[in-house]
Coordinates of C-alpha atoms and ligand atoms in Angstrom, one line a residue:
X1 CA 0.0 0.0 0.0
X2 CA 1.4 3.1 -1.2
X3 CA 0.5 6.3 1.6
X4 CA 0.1 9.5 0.4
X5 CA 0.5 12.1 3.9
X6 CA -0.9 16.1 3.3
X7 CA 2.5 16.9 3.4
X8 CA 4.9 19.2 1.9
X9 CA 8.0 18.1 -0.6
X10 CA 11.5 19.3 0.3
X11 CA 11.8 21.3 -2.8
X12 CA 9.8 23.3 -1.7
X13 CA 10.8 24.0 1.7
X14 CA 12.1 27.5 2.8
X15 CA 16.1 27.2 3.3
X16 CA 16.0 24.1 0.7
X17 CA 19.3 24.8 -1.5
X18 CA 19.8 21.4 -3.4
X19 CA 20.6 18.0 -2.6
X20 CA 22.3 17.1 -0.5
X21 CA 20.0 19.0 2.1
X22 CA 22.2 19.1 4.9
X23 CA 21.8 19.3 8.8
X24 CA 24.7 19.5 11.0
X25 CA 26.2 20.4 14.1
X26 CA 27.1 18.9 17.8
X27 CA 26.0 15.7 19.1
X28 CA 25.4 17.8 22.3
X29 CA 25.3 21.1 23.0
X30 CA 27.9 21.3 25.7
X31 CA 29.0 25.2 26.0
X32 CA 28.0 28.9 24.4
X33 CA 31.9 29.1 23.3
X34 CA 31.4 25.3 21.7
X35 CA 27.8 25.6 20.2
X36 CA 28.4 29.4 19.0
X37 CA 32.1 28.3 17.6
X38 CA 31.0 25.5 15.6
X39 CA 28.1 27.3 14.0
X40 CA 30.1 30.2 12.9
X41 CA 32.4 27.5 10.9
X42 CA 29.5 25.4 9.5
X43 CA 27.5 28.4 8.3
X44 CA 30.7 28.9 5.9
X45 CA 29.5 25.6 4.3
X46 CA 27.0 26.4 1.7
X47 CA 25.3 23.4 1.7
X48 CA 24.5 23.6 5.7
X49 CA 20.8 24.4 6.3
X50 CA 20.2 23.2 10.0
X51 CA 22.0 23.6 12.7
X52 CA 21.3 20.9 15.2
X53 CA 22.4 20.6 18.5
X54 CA 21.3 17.7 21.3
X55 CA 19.8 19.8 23.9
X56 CA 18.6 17.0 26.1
X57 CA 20.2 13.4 25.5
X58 CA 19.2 10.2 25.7
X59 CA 22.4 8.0 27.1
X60 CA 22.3 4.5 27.4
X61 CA 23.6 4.2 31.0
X62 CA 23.2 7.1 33.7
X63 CA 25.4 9.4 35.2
X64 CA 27.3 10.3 31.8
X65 CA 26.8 13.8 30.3
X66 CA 22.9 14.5 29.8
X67 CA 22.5 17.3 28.4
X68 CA 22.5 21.0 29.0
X69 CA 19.2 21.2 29.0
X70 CA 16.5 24.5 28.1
X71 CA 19.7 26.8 28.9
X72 CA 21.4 25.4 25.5
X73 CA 18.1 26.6 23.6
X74 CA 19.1 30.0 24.4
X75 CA 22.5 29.4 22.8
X76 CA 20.5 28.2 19.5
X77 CA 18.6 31.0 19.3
X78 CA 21.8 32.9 19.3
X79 CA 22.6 31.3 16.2
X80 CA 19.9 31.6 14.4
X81 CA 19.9 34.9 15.0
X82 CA 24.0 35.4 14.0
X83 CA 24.5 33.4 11.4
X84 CA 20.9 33.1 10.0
X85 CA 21.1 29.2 9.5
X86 CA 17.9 27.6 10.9
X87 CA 18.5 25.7 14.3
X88 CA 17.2 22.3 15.7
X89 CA 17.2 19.7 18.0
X90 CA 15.6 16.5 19.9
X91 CA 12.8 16.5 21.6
X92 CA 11.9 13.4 23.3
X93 CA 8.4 14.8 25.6
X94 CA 6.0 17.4 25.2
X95 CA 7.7 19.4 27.7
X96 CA 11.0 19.4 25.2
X97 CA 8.3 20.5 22.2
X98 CA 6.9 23.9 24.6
X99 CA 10.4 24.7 25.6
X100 CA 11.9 24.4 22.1
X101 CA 8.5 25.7 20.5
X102 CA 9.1 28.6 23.2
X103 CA 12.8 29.4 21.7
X104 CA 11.8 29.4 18.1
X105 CA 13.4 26.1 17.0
X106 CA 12.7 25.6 13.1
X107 CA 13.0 22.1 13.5
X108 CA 13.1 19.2 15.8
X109 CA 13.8 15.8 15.3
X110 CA 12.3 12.8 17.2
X111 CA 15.2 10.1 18.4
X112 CA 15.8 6.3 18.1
X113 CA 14.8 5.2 21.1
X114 CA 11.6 7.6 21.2
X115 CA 10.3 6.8 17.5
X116 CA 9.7 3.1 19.2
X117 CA 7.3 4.2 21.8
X118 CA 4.2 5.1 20.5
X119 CA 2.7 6.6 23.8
X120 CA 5.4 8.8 23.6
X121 CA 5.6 9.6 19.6
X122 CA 2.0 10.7 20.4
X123 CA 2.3 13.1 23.2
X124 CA 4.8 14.6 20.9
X125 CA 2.6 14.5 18.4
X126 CA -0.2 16.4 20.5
X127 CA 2.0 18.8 21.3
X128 CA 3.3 19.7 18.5
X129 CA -0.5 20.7 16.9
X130 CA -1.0 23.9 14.7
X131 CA 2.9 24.0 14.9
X132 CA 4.6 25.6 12.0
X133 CA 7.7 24.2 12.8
X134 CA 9.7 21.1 10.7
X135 CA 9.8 17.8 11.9
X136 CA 12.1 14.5 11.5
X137 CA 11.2 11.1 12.3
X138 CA 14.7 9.0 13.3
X139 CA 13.9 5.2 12.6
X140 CA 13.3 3.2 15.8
X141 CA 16.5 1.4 17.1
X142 CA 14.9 -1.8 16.1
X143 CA 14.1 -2.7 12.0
X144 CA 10.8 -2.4 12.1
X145 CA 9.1 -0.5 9.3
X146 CA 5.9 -0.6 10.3
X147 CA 6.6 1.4 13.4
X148 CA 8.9 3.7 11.8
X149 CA 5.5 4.6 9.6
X150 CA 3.5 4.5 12.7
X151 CA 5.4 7.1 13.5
X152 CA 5.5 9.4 10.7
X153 CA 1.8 9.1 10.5
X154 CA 1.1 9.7 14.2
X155 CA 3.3 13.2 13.3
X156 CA 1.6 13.5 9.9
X157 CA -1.8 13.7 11.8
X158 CA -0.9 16.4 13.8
X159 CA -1.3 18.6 11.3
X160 CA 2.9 18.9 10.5
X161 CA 3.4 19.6 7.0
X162 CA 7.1 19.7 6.5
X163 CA 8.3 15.7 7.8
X164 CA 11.1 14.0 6.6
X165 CA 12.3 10.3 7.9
X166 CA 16.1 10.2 9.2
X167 CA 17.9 7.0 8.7
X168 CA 20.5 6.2 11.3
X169 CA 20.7 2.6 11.2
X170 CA 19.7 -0.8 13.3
X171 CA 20.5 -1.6 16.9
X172 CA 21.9 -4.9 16.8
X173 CA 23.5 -7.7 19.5
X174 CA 26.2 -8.7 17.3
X175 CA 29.6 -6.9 17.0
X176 CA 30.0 -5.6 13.2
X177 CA 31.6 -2.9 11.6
X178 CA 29.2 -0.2 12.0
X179 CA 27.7 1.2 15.1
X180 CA 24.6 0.5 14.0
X181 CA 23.4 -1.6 10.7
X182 CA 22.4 0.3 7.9
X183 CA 19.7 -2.3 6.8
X184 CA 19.1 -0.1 3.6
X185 CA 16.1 -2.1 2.3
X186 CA 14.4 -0.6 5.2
X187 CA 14.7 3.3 4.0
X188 CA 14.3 1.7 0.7
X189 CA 10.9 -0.2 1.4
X190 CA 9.7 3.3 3.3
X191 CA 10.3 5.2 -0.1
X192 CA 8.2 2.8 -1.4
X193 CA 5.7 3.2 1.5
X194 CA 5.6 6.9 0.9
X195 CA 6.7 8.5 -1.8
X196 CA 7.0 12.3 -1.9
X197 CA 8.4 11.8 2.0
X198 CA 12.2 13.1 2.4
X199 CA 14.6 10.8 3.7
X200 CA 18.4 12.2 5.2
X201 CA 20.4 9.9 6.4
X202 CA 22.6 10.1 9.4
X203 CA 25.8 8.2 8.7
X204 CA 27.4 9.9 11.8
X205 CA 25.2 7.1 14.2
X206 CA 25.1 4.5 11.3
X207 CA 29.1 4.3 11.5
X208 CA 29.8 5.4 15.4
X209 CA 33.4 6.2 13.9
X210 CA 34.1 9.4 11.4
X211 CA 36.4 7.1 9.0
X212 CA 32.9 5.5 8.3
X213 CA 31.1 8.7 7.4
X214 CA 31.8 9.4 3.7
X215 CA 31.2 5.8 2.5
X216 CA 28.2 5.6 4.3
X217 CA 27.2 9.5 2.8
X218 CA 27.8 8.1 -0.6
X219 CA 25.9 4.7 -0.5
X220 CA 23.0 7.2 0.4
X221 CA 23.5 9.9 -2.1
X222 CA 23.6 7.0 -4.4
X223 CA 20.6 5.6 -3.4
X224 CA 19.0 9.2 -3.8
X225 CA 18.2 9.7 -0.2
X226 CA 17.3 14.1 0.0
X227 CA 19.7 15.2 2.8
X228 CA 22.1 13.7 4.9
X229 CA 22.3 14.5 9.0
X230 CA 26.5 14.8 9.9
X231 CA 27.7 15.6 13.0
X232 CA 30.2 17.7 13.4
X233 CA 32.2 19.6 16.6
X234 CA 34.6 22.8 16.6
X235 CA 37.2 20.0 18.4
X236 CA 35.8 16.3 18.5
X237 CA 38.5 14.9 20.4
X238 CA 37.5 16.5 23.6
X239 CA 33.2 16.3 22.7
X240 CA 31.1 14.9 25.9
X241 CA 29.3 12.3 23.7
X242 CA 29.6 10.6 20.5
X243 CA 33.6 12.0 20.3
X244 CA 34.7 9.2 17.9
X245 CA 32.5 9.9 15.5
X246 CA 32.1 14.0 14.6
X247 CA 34.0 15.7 12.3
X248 CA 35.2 18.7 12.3
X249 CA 33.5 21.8 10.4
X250 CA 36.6 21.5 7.7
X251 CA 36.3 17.5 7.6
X252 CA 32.9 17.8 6.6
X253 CA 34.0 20.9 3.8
X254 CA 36.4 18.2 2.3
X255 CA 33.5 15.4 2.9
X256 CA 31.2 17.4 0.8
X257 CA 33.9 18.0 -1.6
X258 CA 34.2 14.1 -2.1
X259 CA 30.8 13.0 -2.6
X260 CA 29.9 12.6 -6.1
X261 CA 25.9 13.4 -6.9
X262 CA 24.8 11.2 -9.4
X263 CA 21.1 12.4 -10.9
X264 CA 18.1 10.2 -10.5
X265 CA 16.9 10.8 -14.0
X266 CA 18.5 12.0 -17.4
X267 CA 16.8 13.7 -20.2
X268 CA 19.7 12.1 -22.6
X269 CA 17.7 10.1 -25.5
X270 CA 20.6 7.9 -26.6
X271 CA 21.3 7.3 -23.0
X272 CA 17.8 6.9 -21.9
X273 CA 17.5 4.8 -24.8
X274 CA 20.5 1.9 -24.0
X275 CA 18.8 1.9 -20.6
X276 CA 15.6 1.0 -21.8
X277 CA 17.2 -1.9 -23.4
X278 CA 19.0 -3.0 -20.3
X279 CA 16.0 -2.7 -18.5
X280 CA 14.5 -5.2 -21.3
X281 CA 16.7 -7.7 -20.4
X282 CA 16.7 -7.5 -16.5
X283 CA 12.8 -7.8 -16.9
X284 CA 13.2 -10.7 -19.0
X285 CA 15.5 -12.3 -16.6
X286 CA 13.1 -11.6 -13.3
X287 CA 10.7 -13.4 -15.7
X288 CA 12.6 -16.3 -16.0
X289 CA 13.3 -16.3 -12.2
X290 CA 9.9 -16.4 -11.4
X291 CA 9.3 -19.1 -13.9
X292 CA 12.3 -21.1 -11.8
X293 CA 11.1 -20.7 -8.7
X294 CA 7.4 -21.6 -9.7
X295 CA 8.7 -25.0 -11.1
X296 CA 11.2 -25.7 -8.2
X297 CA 7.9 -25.1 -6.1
X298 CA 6.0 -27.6 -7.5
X299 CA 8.5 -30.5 -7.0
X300 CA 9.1 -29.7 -3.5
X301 CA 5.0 -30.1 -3.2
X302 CA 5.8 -33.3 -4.8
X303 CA 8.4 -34.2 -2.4
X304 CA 6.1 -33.4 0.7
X305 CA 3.6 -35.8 -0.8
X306 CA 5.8 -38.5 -0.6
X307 CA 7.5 -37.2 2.9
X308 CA 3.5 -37.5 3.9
X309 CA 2.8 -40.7 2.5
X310 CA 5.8 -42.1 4.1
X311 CA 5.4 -40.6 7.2
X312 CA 9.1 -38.6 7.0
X313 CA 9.6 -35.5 9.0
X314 CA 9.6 -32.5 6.5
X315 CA 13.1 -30.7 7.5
X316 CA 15.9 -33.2 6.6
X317 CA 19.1 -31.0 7.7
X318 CA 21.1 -33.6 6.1
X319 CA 19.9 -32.7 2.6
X320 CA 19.9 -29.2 3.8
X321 CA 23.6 -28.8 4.2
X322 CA 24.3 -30.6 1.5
X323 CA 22.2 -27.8 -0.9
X324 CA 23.7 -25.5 0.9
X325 CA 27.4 -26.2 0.3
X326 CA 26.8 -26.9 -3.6
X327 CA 24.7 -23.7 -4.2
X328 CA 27.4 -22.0 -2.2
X329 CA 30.6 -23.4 -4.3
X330 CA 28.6 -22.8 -7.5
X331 CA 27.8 -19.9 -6.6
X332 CA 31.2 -18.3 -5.9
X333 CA 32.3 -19.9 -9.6
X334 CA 30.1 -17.9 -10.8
X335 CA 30.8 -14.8 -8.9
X336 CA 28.3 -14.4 -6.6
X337 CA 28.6 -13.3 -3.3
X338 CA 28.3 -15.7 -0.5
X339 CA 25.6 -13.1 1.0
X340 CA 23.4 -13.2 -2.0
X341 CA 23.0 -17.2 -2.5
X342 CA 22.9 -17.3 1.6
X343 CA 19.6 -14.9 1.4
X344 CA 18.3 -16.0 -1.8
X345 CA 18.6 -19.9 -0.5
X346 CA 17.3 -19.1 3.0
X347 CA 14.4 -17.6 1.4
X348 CA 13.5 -20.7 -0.8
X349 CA 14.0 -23.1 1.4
X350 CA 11.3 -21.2 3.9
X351 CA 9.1 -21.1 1.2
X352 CA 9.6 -25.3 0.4
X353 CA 8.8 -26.2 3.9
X354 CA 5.8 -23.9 4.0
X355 CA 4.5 -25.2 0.7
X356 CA 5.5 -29.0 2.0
X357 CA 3.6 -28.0 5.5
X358 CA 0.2 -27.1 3.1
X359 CA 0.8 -30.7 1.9
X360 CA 1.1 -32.4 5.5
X361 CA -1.8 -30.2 6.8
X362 CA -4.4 -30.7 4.0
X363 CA -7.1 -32.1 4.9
X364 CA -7.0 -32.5 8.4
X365 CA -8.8 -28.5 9.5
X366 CA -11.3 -30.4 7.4
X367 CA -11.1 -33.8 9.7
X368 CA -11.3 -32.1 12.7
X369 CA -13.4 -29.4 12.0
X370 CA -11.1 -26.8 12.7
X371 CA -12.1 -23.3 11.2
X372 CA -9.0 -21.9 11.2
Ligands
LIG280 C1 21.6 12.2 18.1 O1 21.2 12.5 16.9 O2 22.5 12.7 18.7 C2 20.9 11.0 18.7 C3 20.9 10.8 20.0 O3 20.5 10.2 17.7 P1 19.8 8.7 17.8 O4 18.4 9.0 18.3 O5 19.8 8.4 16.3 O6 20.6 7.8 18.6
LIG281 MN1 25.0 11.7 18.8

């Protein structure tokens, strides 16, 4: 189902200058000197339109640096006012929403580990009614797309008309590269979802380390996300949170300077034409996957007749490793990577047992009168 919210597009948004529409500033704000220094640099940066700053912060254990608190919104105002970029920052109550409504914030942004709660998404929500002020919907800390929406439309609701989703990535028990996984076919599925609704990315949280950032700012330029969220201190090494992974105001100059914008269209006929072609093809071959899978379908049905007649259990691990390891060698022969013929096998085999479990179970709602 494709959502269409009574919102407004980034384009034309007041303070939009191009893609990549960019926010940026402190993880926290920590001093006047630190907030009003950064600023200063970062509103050299054309591309800057926000200036963020975590007022009030969420930490995952207590007694580490919280926040300044409303005193810190004063300090925004300041920069709004010297420097003329717009100013925003996290709110994560409805108390946050009055005090930052109260300073003239142009923005706030709704965290990670708030987007999950909806209780609190909608007292947010409620307070921010009849609000002209723009609002941006982090992902919840766990991948679940449905509540990410939930979310957005809890905000939508409320009457906000500019909305964009933020994108920093996937809490996850496992120790990988990244701070947090990027899961992009989540950001990609809510595109889907809703169209016209902006996405930025935040590759400062997604990598939790600044040698991360540009890499992670390019995959998402390239997958034509509208902004990107970076964040960036007048002197990281000494910042109360998130240190490791903000850049300085000239790190992110020579970031921007890096990424390569690639256009989501072209209006070049011979171009458009030897893409049409290609596209031919790929459609052709999705065809002829689907015909595959279709007739690799039927003969598992086939075997969980005979598993049923003969009364054999319908997971065999056995044969399972043993289709795993061939798919896996010929796959690599073939150059594909190991990921690809891991998901694409895990996902047929799911759908073999399910089809063979149909088999085993037909019939029987009908013996025993179950209405399920
Ligand atoms: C932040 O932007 O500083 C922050 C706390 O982000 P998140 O909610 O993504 O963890
Ligand atoms: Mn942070």
């Amino acid at each position: 189902m494709v959502l269409k919210l009574e919102t407004s597009l980034i384009k034309d948004w007041k303070g939009y200058k191009g893609r990549p529409f960019l926010i940026s500033g402190p993880c926290s704000a920590e001093t006047e000197e630190q907030v009003m220094e950064t600023a200063r640099e970062l509103a050299k940066i054309h591309e800057v339109a926000i200036f963020r700053a975590g007022i009030w912060k969420p930490r995952t254990r207590p007694n580490s640096f919280e926040g300044v608190g409303a005193a810190g919104l004063k300090w925004l105002s300041k920069v709004k006012k010297e420097t003329g970029l717009m100013v925003g920052t996290e709110v994560a109550n409805e108390k946050h929403v009055y005090e930052a409504l109260k300073h003239g914030v142009d923005m706030v942004w709704i965290g990670a580990r708030t987007s999950v709660n909806p209780f609190t998404v909608q007292e947010i929500a409620d307070a921010l009614k009849g609000a002209e002020v723009m609002v941006f919907i982090k992902n919840p800390i766990n991948p679940d797309i449905e509540l990410w929406i939930g979310a957005i439309e809890r905000v939508a609701k409320a009457g906000i008309r500019k909305m964009a989703a933020i994108h920093r990535g996937f809490s996850t028990y496992e120790k990988t590269t990244y701070r947090n996984q990027p899961n992009w076919q989540l950001p990609i599925e809510l595109r889907r979802r809703i169209p016209d609704l902006p996405i930025i990315c935040d590759p400062s949280h997604i990598a939790g380390n600044r040698e991360y950032i540009h890499e992670i700012s390019q995959k998402a330029m390239d997958l034509n996300f509208d902004g990107l969220m970076v964040e960036s201190h007048i002197n990281p090494s000494v910042a109360l949170s998130d240190a490791s992974q903000q850049l300085t105001p000239n790190e992110l100059r020579e970031l921007l300077l890096r990424l390569i914008l690639r256009s989501p269209s072209t209006s070049d006929q011979k171009l458009l034409d030897v893409l049409g072609e290609l596209r031919q093809q790929i459609d052709v071959y999705d065809d002829h996957l689907i015909d595959l899978l279709e007739q690799r379908m039927k003969v598992a049905e086939t075997i969980g007749h005979y598993k049923k007649e003969n009364n054999i259990t319908i997971l065999q691990s056995a044969r399972w490793d043993e289709i795993v390891r061939r798919v896996m060698i010929k796959g690599r022969s073939k150059g594909l990577s190991s990921e690809l013929i891991d998901n694409i096998f895990k996902a047929v085999h799911q759908e073999s047992i399910n089809r063979q479990m149909n088999v085993m179970n037909e019939g029987i709602e009908n013996h025993n009168g179950s209405d399920k």
